[in-house]
Short mmCIF file of C-alpha atoms and ligand atoms in Angstrom, two decimals:
data_model
loop_
_atom_site.label_atom_id
_atom_site.label_comp_id
_atom_site.label_asym_id
_atom_site.label_seq_id
_atom_site.Cartn_x
_atom_site.Cartn_y
_atom_site.Cartn_z
CA UNK A 20 -5.19 -96.11 -26.50
CA UNK A 21 -4.04 -94.67 -29.70
CA UNK A 22 -1.03 -91.55 -29.44
CA UNK A 23 -1.35 -89.77 -32.33
CA UNK A 24 -0.68 -86.26 -33.58
CA UNK A 25 -3.30 -83.68 -33.41
CA UNK A 26 -5.39 -83.27 -36.68
CA UNK A 27 -3.95 -81.35 -39.37
CA UNK A 28 -0.81 -80.75 -37.47
CA UNK A 29 2.50 -82.40 -38.29
CA UNK A 30 6.11 -83.00 -36.99
CA UNK A 31 9.24 -81.76 -38.65
CA UNK A 32 11.49 -85.08 -37.79
CA UNK A 33 14.88 -83.95 -37.40
CA UNK A 34 16.19 -85.10 -41.14
CA UNK A 35 13.62 -81.93 -42.05
CA UNK A 36 14.45 -79.79 -39.23
CA UNK A 37 17.44 -78.11 -41.56
CA UNK A 38 15.42 -77.07 -43.97
CA UNK A 39 13.46 -75.20 -41.45
CA UNK A 40 16.62 -73.59 -39.57
CA UNK A 41 17.66 -72.48 -43.11
CA UNK A 42 14.66 -70.62 -44.24
CA UNK A 43 14.27 -68.82 -40.87
CA UNK A 44 17.74 -67.95 -40.84
CA UNK A 45 17.12 -66.93 -44.41
CA UNK A 46 14.21 -64.86 -43.20
CA UNK A 47 16.02 -63.29 -40.80
CA UNK A 48 18.89 -62.14 -42.83
CA UNK A 49 16.82 -60.97 -45.61
CA UNK A 50 14.70 -58.65 -43.56
CA UNK A 51 17.41 -57.15 -41.63
CA UNK A 52 18.38 -56.18 -45.01
CA UNK A 53 15.80 -53.88 -44.83
CA UNK A 54 15.74 -52.26 -41.30
CA UNK A 55 13.24 -54.53 -40.28
CA UNK A 56 13.19 -55.35 -36.23
CA UNK A 57 11.70 -58.56 -35.18
CA UNK A 58 8.56 -59.11 -32.38
CA UNK A 59 7.91 -62.03 -30.80
CA UNK A 60 4.08 -61.89 -29.78
CA UNK A 61 2.29 -64.43 -27.76
CA UNK A 62 0.26 -67.38 -29.61
CA UNK A 63 -2.77 -66.77 -27.46
CA UNK A 64 -4.62 -63.45 -27.42
CA UNK A 65 -7.57 -62.56 -25.22
CA UNK A 66 -10.13 -63.00 -27.85
CA UNK A 67 -11.19 -59.50 -28.21
CA UNK A 68 -7.97 -59.08 -29.77
CA UNK A 69 -8.87 -61.61 -32.83
CA UNK A 70 -12.83 -61.01 -32.23
CA UNK A 71 -13.61 -57.60 -33.48
CA UNK A 72 -16.37 -55.69 -34.60
CA UNK A 73 -15.18 -55.33 -38.39
CA UNK A 74 -13.82 -58.82 -39.15
CA UNK A 75 -16.11 -60.80 -40.06
CA UNK A 76 -14.37 -62.91 -42.28
CA UNK A 77 -14.85 -66.91 -42.38
CA UNK A 78 -11.13 -67.08 -40.94
CA UNK A 79 -11.69 -65.12 -38.01
CA UNK A 80 -15.60 -65.76 -37.08
CA UNK A 81 -15.63 -69.74 -37.96
CA UNK A 82 -11.97 -71.33 -37.94
CA UNK A 83 -10.43 -69.91 -34.81
CA UNK A 84 -10.03 -71.81 -31.63
CA UNK A 85 -11.11 -70.11 -28.51
CA UNK A 86 -11.29 -71.53 -25.27
CA UNK A 87 -11.90 -70.13 -21.53
CA UNK A 88 -8.75 -70.16 -18.94
CA UNK A 89 -9.56 -71.21 -15.26
CA UNK A 90 -10.18 -67.84 -14.48
CA UNK A 91 -12.99 -67.71 -17.41
CA UNK A 92 -11.14 -65.67 -19.91
CA UNK A 93 -11.96 -65.44 -23.35
CA UNK A 94 -8.93 -66.67 -25.06
CA UNK A 95 -8.17 -67.16 -29.03
CA UNK A 96 -5.29 -69.01 -30.45
CA UNK A 97 -3.92 -66.71 -32.80
CA UNK A 98 -5.12 -67.75 -36.50
CA UNK A 99 -2.59 -64.96 -38.24
CA UNK A 100 0.12 -62.33 -36.83
CA UNK A 101 -1.14 -58.90 -37.95
CA UNK A 102 -3.33 -58.59 -34.86
CA UNK A 103 -1.27 -59.48 -32.01
CA UNK A 104 1.48 -57.61 -33.63
CA UNK A 105 -0.69 -54.27 -33.77
CA UNK A 106 -2.04 -55.05 -30.68
CA UNK A 107 1.45 -54.97 -28.70
CA UNK A 108 2.36 -51.94 -31.17
CA UNK A 109 -0.23 -49.87 -29.28
CA UNK A 110 -0.21 -51.43 -25.80
CA UNK A 111 3.67 -50.93 -25.74
CA UNK A 112 3.14 -47.51 -27.20
CA UNK A 113 5.79 -48.21 -30.56
CA UNK A 114 4.17 -45.75 -32.19
CA UNK A 115 6.18 -43.10 -29.70
CA UNK A 116 9.23 -43.73 -31.59
CA UNK A 117 9.97 -41.38 -34.41
CA UNK A 118 9.56 -42.49 -37.88
CA UNK A 119 7.70 -45.40 -39.32
CA UNK A 120 7.88 -48.52 -37.36
CA UNK A 121 9.18 -51.69 -39.30
CA UNK A 122 8.50 -54.85 -37.74
CA UNK A 123 9.05 -58.56 -38.79
CA UNK A 124 7.90 -61.96 -36.93
CA UNK A 125 7.79 -65.83 -37.37
CA UNK A 126 5.69 -68.41 -35.41
CA UNK A 127 2.87 -70.68 -35.50
CA UNK A 128 -0.65 -69.79 -36.25
CA UNK A 129 -3.46 -71.76 -35.77
CA UNK A 130 -7.12 -71.97 -37.98
CA UNK A 131 -9.41 -74.97 -37.58
CA UNK A 132 -10.16 -75.60 -41.52
CA UNK A 133 -10.55 -78.63 -43.21
CA UNK A 134 -6.59 -80.31 -43.65
CA UNK A 135 -5.38 -81.12 -46.64
CA UNK A 136 -2.04 -80.99 -49.02
CA UNK A 137 -0.63 -77.46 -48.06
CA UNK A 138 -3.55 -76.65 -45.34
CA UNK A 139 -2.78 -77.39 -41.68
CA UNK A 140 -4.44 -76.33 -38.35
CA UNK A 141 -1.23 -75.42 -36.94
CA UNK A 142 1.22 -73.70 -39.30
CA UNK A 143 4.20 -71.28 -39.32
CA UNK A 144 4.03 -68.13 -40.87
CA UNK A 145 6.72 -65.42 -40.96
CA UNK A 146 5.24 -61.69 -41.76
CA UNK A 147 6.26 -58.43 -41.88
CA UNK A 148 3.89 -54.89 -40.53
CA UNK A 149 4.64 -51.65 -41.41
CA UNK A 150 3.05 -48.98 -39.33
CA UNK A 151 2.49 -45.17 -39.38
CA UNK A 152 3.43 -44.48 -43.65
CA UNK A 153 0.54 -43.87 -46.17
CA UNK A 154 3.08 -43.37 -48.29
CA UNK A 155 2.94 -45.52 -51.52
CA UNK A 156 6.88 -46.09 -51.54
CA UNK A 157 6.25 -48.60 -48.15
CA UNK A 158 4.01 -50.23 -50.37
CA UNK A 159 6.20 -50.64 -53.54
CA UNK A 160 8.61 -51.68 -50.32
CA UNK A 161 6.61 -54.51 -49.25
CA UNK A 162 6.27 -55.82 -52.23
CA UNK A 163 9.72 -55.57 -53.46
CA UNK A 164 10.70 -57.39 -50.21
CA UNK A 165 7.81 -60.32 -50.18
CA UNK A 166 8.70 -60.94 -54.36
CA UNK A 167 12.84 -60.57 -53.43
CA UNK A 168 11.95 -63.20 -50.40
CA UNK A 169 10.91 -65.63 -53.40
CA UNK A 170 13.33 -64.79 -55.56
CA UNK A 171 16.57 -65.03 -53.48
CA UNK A 172 15.18 -68.47 -52.58
CA UNK A 173 15.60 -69.65 -56.12
CA UNK A 174 11.70 -69.68 -57.02
CA UNK A 175 10.64 -69.08 -60.29
CA UNK A 176 7.25 -70.40 -60.98
CA UNK A 177 5.95 -68.31 -59.11
CA UNK A 178 3.57 -64.74 -59.90
CA UNK A 179 2.82 -61.51 -57.86
CA UNK A 180 -1.16 -60.54 -58.26
CA UNK A 181 -1.89 -57.33 -57.53
CA UNK A 182 -5.08 -55.48 -56.67
CA UNK A 183 -6.72 -52.50 -54.54
CA UNK A 184 -9.53 -52.26 -52.50
CA UNK A 185 -9.22 -48.71 -52.27
CA UNK A 186 -9.95 -46.68 -48.96
CA UNK A 187 -12.86 -47.02 -46.70
CA UNK A 188 -15.14 -45.17 -49.26
CA UNK A 189 -14.67 -46.75 -52.32
CA UNK A 190 -14.15 -50.17 -50.77
CA UNK A 191 -18.03 -49.13 -49.56
CA UNK A 192 -19.01 -47.98 -52.39
CA UNK A 193 -17.72 -50.96 -54.17
CA UNK A 194 -19.17 -53.19 -51.84
CA UNK A 195 -23.12 -51.96 -52.51
CA UNK A 196 -22.65 -51.96 -56.21
CA UNK A 197 -21.67 -55.72 -55.36
CA UNK A 198 -24.67 -56.38 -53.43
CA UNK A 199 -26.83 -54.59 -55.52
CA UNK A 200 -25.38 -56.33 -58.83
CA UNK A 201 -25.51 -60.07 -56.96
CA UNK A 202 -28.72 -59.57 -55.04
CA UNK A 203 -31.45 -60.27 -57.92
CA UNK A 204 -29.20 -64.10 -58.83
CA UNK A 205 -28.99 -64.42 -55.18
CA UNK A 206 -31.22 -68.15 -55.33
CA UNK A 207 -28.37 -69.24 -58.01
CA UNK A 208 -25.16 -68.43 -55.89
CA UNK A 209 -23.67 -71.27 -53.82
CA UNK A 210 -24.94 -71.65 -50.14
CA UNK A 211 -21.63 -70.25 -48.97
CA UNK A 212 -22.02 -67.09 -51.06
CA UNK A 213 -25.58 -66.79 -50.08
CA UNK A 214 -24.26 -66.33 -46.50
CA UNK A 215 -21.10 -64.09 -47.76
CA UNK A 216 -23.42 -61.89 -49.76
CA UNK A 217 -24.92 -60.70 -46.43
CA UNK A 218 -21.44 -59.97 -43.79
CA UNK A 219 -18.77 -60.46 -46.51
CA UNK A 220 -19.87 -59.68 -49.77
CA UNK A 221 -16.04 -59.00 -51.43
CA UNK A 222 -14.96 -63.10 -51.35
CA UNK A 223 -17.80 -64.03 -53.30
CA UNK A 224 -15.36 -62.95 -55.95
CA UNK A 225 -12.97 -65.32 -54.29
CA UNK A 226 -15.85 -68.49 -54.75
CA UNK A 227 -14.32 -71.58 -56.29
CA UNK A 228 -17.96 -72.86 -57.02
CA UNK A 229 -18.22 -73.09 -61.02
CA UNK A 230 -21.60 -71.87 -61.12
CA UNK A 231 -20.34 -68.72 -58.72
CA UNK A 232 -17.44 -67.68 -60.92
CA UNK A 233 -20.24 -68.12 -64.01
CA UNK A 234 -22.59 -65.51 -62.25
CA UNK A 235 -19.62 -62.92 -61.14
CA UNK A 236 -18.11 -62.89 -64.43
CA UNK A 237 -19.68 -59.79 -65.20
CA UNK A 238 -19.90 -58.36 -61.34
CA UNK A 239 -18.11 -55.03 -60.71
CA UNK A 240 -14.35 -54.86 -60.07
CA UNK A 241 -13.15 -52.76 -56.99
CA UNK A 242 -10.74 -51.07 -59.39
CA UNK A 243 -13.49 -49.24 -61.63
CA UNK A 244 -14.80 -47.89 -57.77
CA UNK A 245 -11.66 -46.01 -56.81
CA UNK A 246 -11.98 -42.79 -55.96
CA UNK A 247 -9.55 -39.71 -56.93
CA UNK A 248 -6.64 -40.37 -54.08
CA UNK A 249 -7.28 -44.19 -54.00
CA UNK A 250 -6.72 -44.51 -57.79
CA UNK A 251 -3.32 -42.09 -57.11
CA UNK A 252 -2.08 -44.08 -54.93
CA UNK A 253 -2.42 -46.85 -56.64
CA UNK A 254 -0.78 -45.83 -59.81
CA UNK A 255 2.05 -44.63 -57.66
CA UNK A 256 2.58 -47.71 -56.04
CA UNK A 257 2.52 -49.20 -60.05
CA UNK A 258 4.61 -47.07 -61.02
CA UNK A 259 7.65 -47.85 -58.25
CA UNK A 260 6.83 -51.48 -58.78
CA UNK A 261 7.66 -50.15 -62.64
CA UNK A 262 10.36 -48.69 -61.49
CA UNK A 263 12.06 -51.49 -59.28
CA UNK A 264 11.44 -54.03 -61.98
CA UNK A 265 9.30 -55.80 -59.73
CA UNK A 266 7.13 -58.37 -61.98
CA UNK A 267 3.40 -58.59 -61.21
CA UNK A 268 -0.27 -59.10 -62.45
CA UNK A 269 -2.61 -56.93 -61.75
CA UNK A 270 -5.31 -59.60 -60.95
CA UNK A 271 -9.03 -57.36 -60.43
CA UNK A 272 -10.66 -60.19 -58.50
CA UNK A 273 -8.12 -60.37 -55.81
CA UNK A 274 -9.96 -59.50 -52.83
CA UNK A 275 -7.84 -61.22 -49.49
CA UNK A 276 -9.23 -63.37 -46.70
CA UNK A 277 -9.56 -60.74 -44.43
CA UNK A 278 -11.80 -57.54 -43.85
CA UNK A 279 -9.14 -55.50 -42.34
CA UNK A 280 -7.38 -54.77 -46.22
CA UNK A 281 -7.86 -51.28 -47.25
CA UNK A 282 -5.98 -50.06 -50.92
CA UNK A 283 -2.98 -52.44 -51.79
CA UNK A 284 -3.93 -56.16 -51.63
CA UNK A 285 -1.42 -58.46 -53.50
CA UNK A 286 -0.86 -62.36 -53.44
CA UNK A 287 2.36 -64.13 -54.85
CA UNK A 288 1.27 -67.67 -55.89
CA UNK A 289 3.56 -70.48 -56.87
CA UNK A 290 1.95 -71.95 -60.73
CA UNK A 291 4.23 -74.81 -60.79
CA UNK A 292 2.20 -77.68 -62.03
CA UNK A 293 0.30 -80.12 -59.56
CA UNK A 294 1.39 -77.78 -56.65
CA UNK A 295 -2.25 -78.54 -55.49
CA UNK A 296 -5.22 -76.01 -55.05
CA UNK A 297 -3.71 -74.19 -51.53
CA UNK A 298 -1.40 -72.22 -53.67
CA UNK A 299 -1.10 -68.72 -52.16
CA UNK A 300 2.45 -68.48 -51.00
CA UNK A 301 1.89 -65.49 -49.00
CA UNK A 302 -0.20 -62.14 -49.30
CA UNK A 303 -0.77 -59.55 -47.77
CA UNK A 304 -1.96 -55.65 -47.91
CA UNK A 305 -2.96 -52.12 -46.68
CA UNK A 306 -4.70 -51.49 -43.88
CA UNK A 307 -5.72 -47.68 -42.58
CA UNK A 308 -8.39 -49.05 -39.52
CA UNK A 309 -6.67 -51.67 -37.54
CA UNK A 310 -4.34 -49.52 -35.20
CA UNK A 311 -7.41 -47.27 -34.16
CA UNK A 312 -9.26 -50.38 -34.32
CA UNK A 313 -7.09 -52.02 -31.59
CA UNK A 314 -6.76 -48.38 -28.99
CA UNK A 315 -3.98 -46.83 -30.87
CA UNK A 316 -3.38 -44.00 -32.93
CA UNK A 317 -5.07 -43.39 -36.39
CA UNK A 318 -2.06 -44.82 -38.24
CA UNK A 319 -2.02 -46.99 -41.11
CA UNK A 320 -0.26 -50.37 -41.54
CA UNK A 321 0.43 -52.48 -44.03
CA UNK A 322 2.10 -55.87 -44.47
CA UNK A 323 2.22 -59.55 -45.60
CA UNK A 324 2.70 -63.06 -44.69
CA UNK A 325 3.96 -65.93 -46.08
CA UNK A 326 3.01 -69.70 -45.11
CA UNK A 327 6.58 -71.13 -44.53
CA UNK A 328 5.09 -75.48 -45.28
CA UNK A 329 3.90 -74.12 -48.67
CA UNK A 330 7.51 -72.29 -49.21
CA UNK A 331 9.32 -75.20 -48.07
CA UNK A 332 6.89 -77.45 -50.61
CA UNK A 333 7.60 -74.87 -53.22
CA UNK A 334 10.99 -75.08 -52.92
CA UNK A 335 11.43 -79.08 -53.04
CA UNK A 336 9.28 -79.03 -55.89
CA UNK A 337 11.22 -76.95 -57.78
CA UNK A 338 14.20 -79.01 -56.58
CA UNK A 339 16.02 -76.15 -54.91
CA UNK A 340 17.92 -77.24 -51.79
CA UNK A 341 18.64 -74.77 -48.55
CA UNK A 342 22.38 -74.95 -47.54
CA UNK A 343 22.85 -77.40 -44.94
CA UNK A 344 24.99 -75.68 -42.06
CA UNK A 345 24.05 -78.71 -39.14
CA UNK A 346 26.98 -80.84 -41.25
CA UNK A 347 29.19 -83.31 -38.59
CA UNK A 348 32.62 -82.69 -38.98
CA UNK A 349 34.34 -85.89 -37.10
CA UNK A 350 33.30 -89.23 -36.48
CA UNK A 351 35.58 -91.21 -34.09
CA UNK A 352 36.18 -95.00 -35.02
CA UNK A 353 37.94 -97.00 -32.71
CA UNK A 354 38.86 -100.63 -31.95
CA UNK A 355 38.89 -101.21 -28.02
CA UNK A 356 38.52 -99.52 -24.52
CA UNK A 357 42.12 -98.31 -24.92
CA UNK A 358 41.55 -96.58 -28.44
CA UNK A 359 37.76 -95.41 -27.25
CA UNK A 360 39.28 -93.30 -24.46
CA UNK A 361 41.71 -91.70 -26.34
CA UNK A 362 39.07 -90.80 -28.82
CA UNK A 363 37.04 -89.49 -25.57
CA UNK A 364 39.96 -87.14 -24.90
CA UNK A 365 40.43 -85.92 -28.55
CA UNK A 366 36.77 -85.60 -28.78
CA UNK A 367 36.52 -82.85 -25.57
CA UNK A 368 39.31 -80.80 -27.31
CA UNK A 369 37.73 -81.01 -30.83
CA UNK A 370 34.17 -79.92 -29.29
CA UNK A 371 36.06 -77.34 -27.23
CA UNK A 372 36.77 -75.58 -30.24
CA UNK A 373 33.39 -75.68 -31.75
CA UNK A 374 34.31 -78.62 -34.62
CA UNK A 375 31.62 -80.89 -34.24
CA UNK A 376 31.79 -84.89 -33.55
CA UNK A 377 30.43 -87.87 -32.44
CA UNK A 378 31.39 -91.45 -31.55
CA UNK A 379 29.85 -94.63 -31.23
CA UNK A 380 28.16 -95.19 -28.13
CA UNK A 381 26.78 -99.19 -28.76
CA UNK A 382 30.37 -100.80 -28.38
CA UNK A 383 30.11 -101.94 -31.97
CA UNK A 384 32.94 -103.08 -34.47
CA UNK A 385 35.06 -101.02 -37.11
CA UNK A 386 32.64 -101.49 -39.84
CA UNK A 387 28.86 -100.69 -38.14
CA UNK A 388 31.42 -96.98 -36.92
CA UNK A 389 32.22 -96.54 -40.46
CA UNK A 390 28.84 -97.43 -41.79
CA UNK A 391 27.61 -95.11 -39.14
CA UNK A 392 30.17 -92.37 -39.82
CA UNK A 393 28.71 -91.87 -43.69
CA UNK A 394 24.96 -91.92 -42.42
CA UNK A 395 25.62 -89.13 -40.52
CA UNK A 396 27.67 -86.94 -43.47
CA UNK A 397 31.01 -86.88 -41.38
CA UNK A 398 32.98 -84.65 -43.54
CA UNK A 399 36.14 -86.84 -41.98
CA UNK A 400 36.51 -89.92 -39.86
CA UNK A 401 39.47 -90.09 -37.14
CA UNK A 402 40.53 -94.01 -36.61
CA UNK A 403 42.70 -94.67 -33.99
CA UNK A 404 43.82 -98.23 -33.44
CA UNK A 405 46.97 -99.62 -31.70
CA UNK A 406 49.74 -98.55 -33.52
CA UNK A 407 48.16 -95.04 -33.85
CA UNK A 408 48.08 -94.92 -30.14
CA UNK A 409 51.36 -96.16 -29.46
CA UNK A 410 52.62 -93.13 -32.18
CA UNK A 411 50.01 -90.62 -30.03
CA UNK A 412 48.71 -90.22 -33.78
CA UNK A 413 45.67 -90.67 -35.56
CA UNK A 414 44.50 -91.82 -39.09
CA UNK A 415 42.54 -88.70 -40.69
CA UNK A 416 39.77 -89.38 -43.49
CA UNK A 417 38.28 -87.43 -46.10
CA UNK A 418 34.85 -88.78 -46.55
CA UNK A 419 34.42 -87.57 -50.13
CA UNK A 420 38.00 -87.63 -51.32
CA UNK A 421 38.85 -90.77 -49.31
CA UNK A 422 42.54 -88.98 -49.12
CA UNK A 423 43.80 -90.09 -45.54
CA UNK A 424 46.68 -88.79 -43.82
CA UNK A 425 48.41 -89.13 -40.51
CA UNK A 426 47.94 -86.48 -37.86
CA UNK A 427 49.75 -86.45 -34.25
CA UNK A 428 47.15 -86.10 -31.29
CA UNK A 429 48.47 -82.76 -30.39
CA UNK A 430 48.05 -81.46 -33.71
CA UNK A 431 44.62 -82.78 -34.66
CA UNK A 432 42.47 -80.00 -33.52
CA UNK A 433 44.74 -77.30 -35.51
CA UNK A 434 44.90 -79.53 -38.82
CA UNK A 435 41.17 -79.70 -38.71
CA UNK A 436 40.57 -76.13 -38.36
CA UNK A 437 42.66 -75.64 -41.29
CA UNK A 438 41.03 -78.73 -43.48
CA UNK A 439 37.30 -76.93 -42.47
CA UNK A 440 37.58 -73.92 -43.00
P1 HAM B 513 -3.06 -64.84 -44.93
O1 HAM B 513 -3.40 -64.94 -46.65
O2 HAM B 513 -4.29 -65.61 -44.32
O3 HAM B 513 -2.92 -63.79 -44.50
O4 HAM B 513 -2.07 -65.96 -44.79
C1 HAM B 513 -0.86 -65.82 -45.13
C2 HAM B 513 -0.18 -67.38 -45.82
O5 HAM B 513 0.14 -67.97 -44.60
C3 HAM B 513 -0.66 -68.16 -47.02
O6 HAM B 513 -0.54 -67.47 -48.04
C4 HAM B 513 -1.01 -69.02 -46.72
O7 HAM B 513 0.54 -69.67 -47.52
C5 HAM B 513 -0.53 -69.25 -45.09
N1 HAM B 513 -1.22 -69.92 -44.50
C6 HAM B 513 -2.80 -69.50 -44.27
N2 HAM B 513 -3.58 -70.11 -44.01
C7 HAM B 513 -2.91 -71.93 -43.84
C8 HAM B 513 -2.67 -72.88 -43.40
N3 HAM B 513 -4.18 -72.93 -42.59
N4 HAM B 513 -2.29 -74.13 -43.26
C9 HAM B 513 -0.44 -73.56 -44.12
N5 HAM B 513 -0.78 -72.10 -44.56
C10 HAM B 513 -1.47 -71.43 -44.45
C11 HAM B 513 -2.86 -63.64 -43.29
O8 HAM B 513 -2.41 -64.11 -42.37
C12 HAM B 513 -2.00 -61.89 -43.31
N6 HAM B 513 -1.88 -62.00 -41.41
C13 HAM B 513 -0.98 -61.82 -43.95
C14 HAM B 513 -0.88 -59.85 -43.73
C15 HAM B 513 0.14 -59.34 -42.72
N7 HAM B 513 -1.42 -58.86 -44.05
C16 HAM B 513 -1.09 -57.73 -43.49
N8 HAM B 513 -0.03 -57.97 -42.64
#
């Protein structure tokens, strides 16, 4: 029998965990700077939260993990964070707190997609949702925050793509115009696009099929169908982005993969050569109807999410190292049972003072212990031999400079504290 991981999932092994923790810490700090509060919602929802009448995207209709629990309830593993966050916002009446509600989240999502580079069946996202503001300034802030996320990490080879689908009326008019344009050439479209023409025509603009790309070259575009209010909203967003000097490109064909979007939509793409087809690091946009659809008041929302696997791989590709806060401070090297016992006594003191340390547990000789200290990347090695035991001292060696000094047992904690600070 074979015991293997589920297709499309991955293990984060100890050597990689630091990158994840560092990215998570970075994200939490950044959101705090912008006054967003963390929210944690379950990974499973009742299916009706995810499968809504107006959400006919492939992601929701074809790619979700659906199952029944033992009481025959329909459940779905969340394919994205937004729906669950809005469900919680409504259920917990967070809208009764004055002002716009700014939330952020971080966690796993599940989509039954064809796995490939940068595309998994369980993947991690962090993202944010702002509920209750129609102002263009919040669109601009959310895009600023998405931009800042990648900029502060040091990523350079990225581009911010921006478009607007307009309000319901504009979007509806555009949808009809696109259907009218594509229907006469329906038979020439790819099979997928033919299906989309019926339930999700905007996604045809996103088709990777060469023939579809040709056929939609002169198709009408969302920006041409914005009514006055929608146009003004988009112009205001652009003006604010210009004021903040956030670089962006208008991508007139950008429509995004979920149906709930209205007005502003945006994506952040990695432009590094060889990054692979899944180069959207993150994306988001405004949604005017979702809160109401999930039983709440008529309040607008806007947000985005980044895929953490893709961000980590973009960082790797650009050679950017995340800070490693997980270093071992000290490794004890001893010679026999007596020196080992003394080391264990000292180690106890170090640990109670939050100085990280480790010691050999395989009863190995001097050389393998030294090797282990280097493997672990210990900043200092504390050596205790017979002579040291007699003198109540240790040899304290800096593994980088190789500088070695004699320190009394009872001065070890203070000396290390000073050296490590
Ligand atoms: P999304 O574009 O579907 O938007 O996903 C956001 C990001 O999640 C993608 O840009 C990508 O980096 C990552 N991602 C998506 N699917 C996968 C996958 N199968 N494997 C690895 N990474 C993946 C949303 O999820 C919206 N909820 C964003 C949003 C928030 N819009 C408004 N508020």
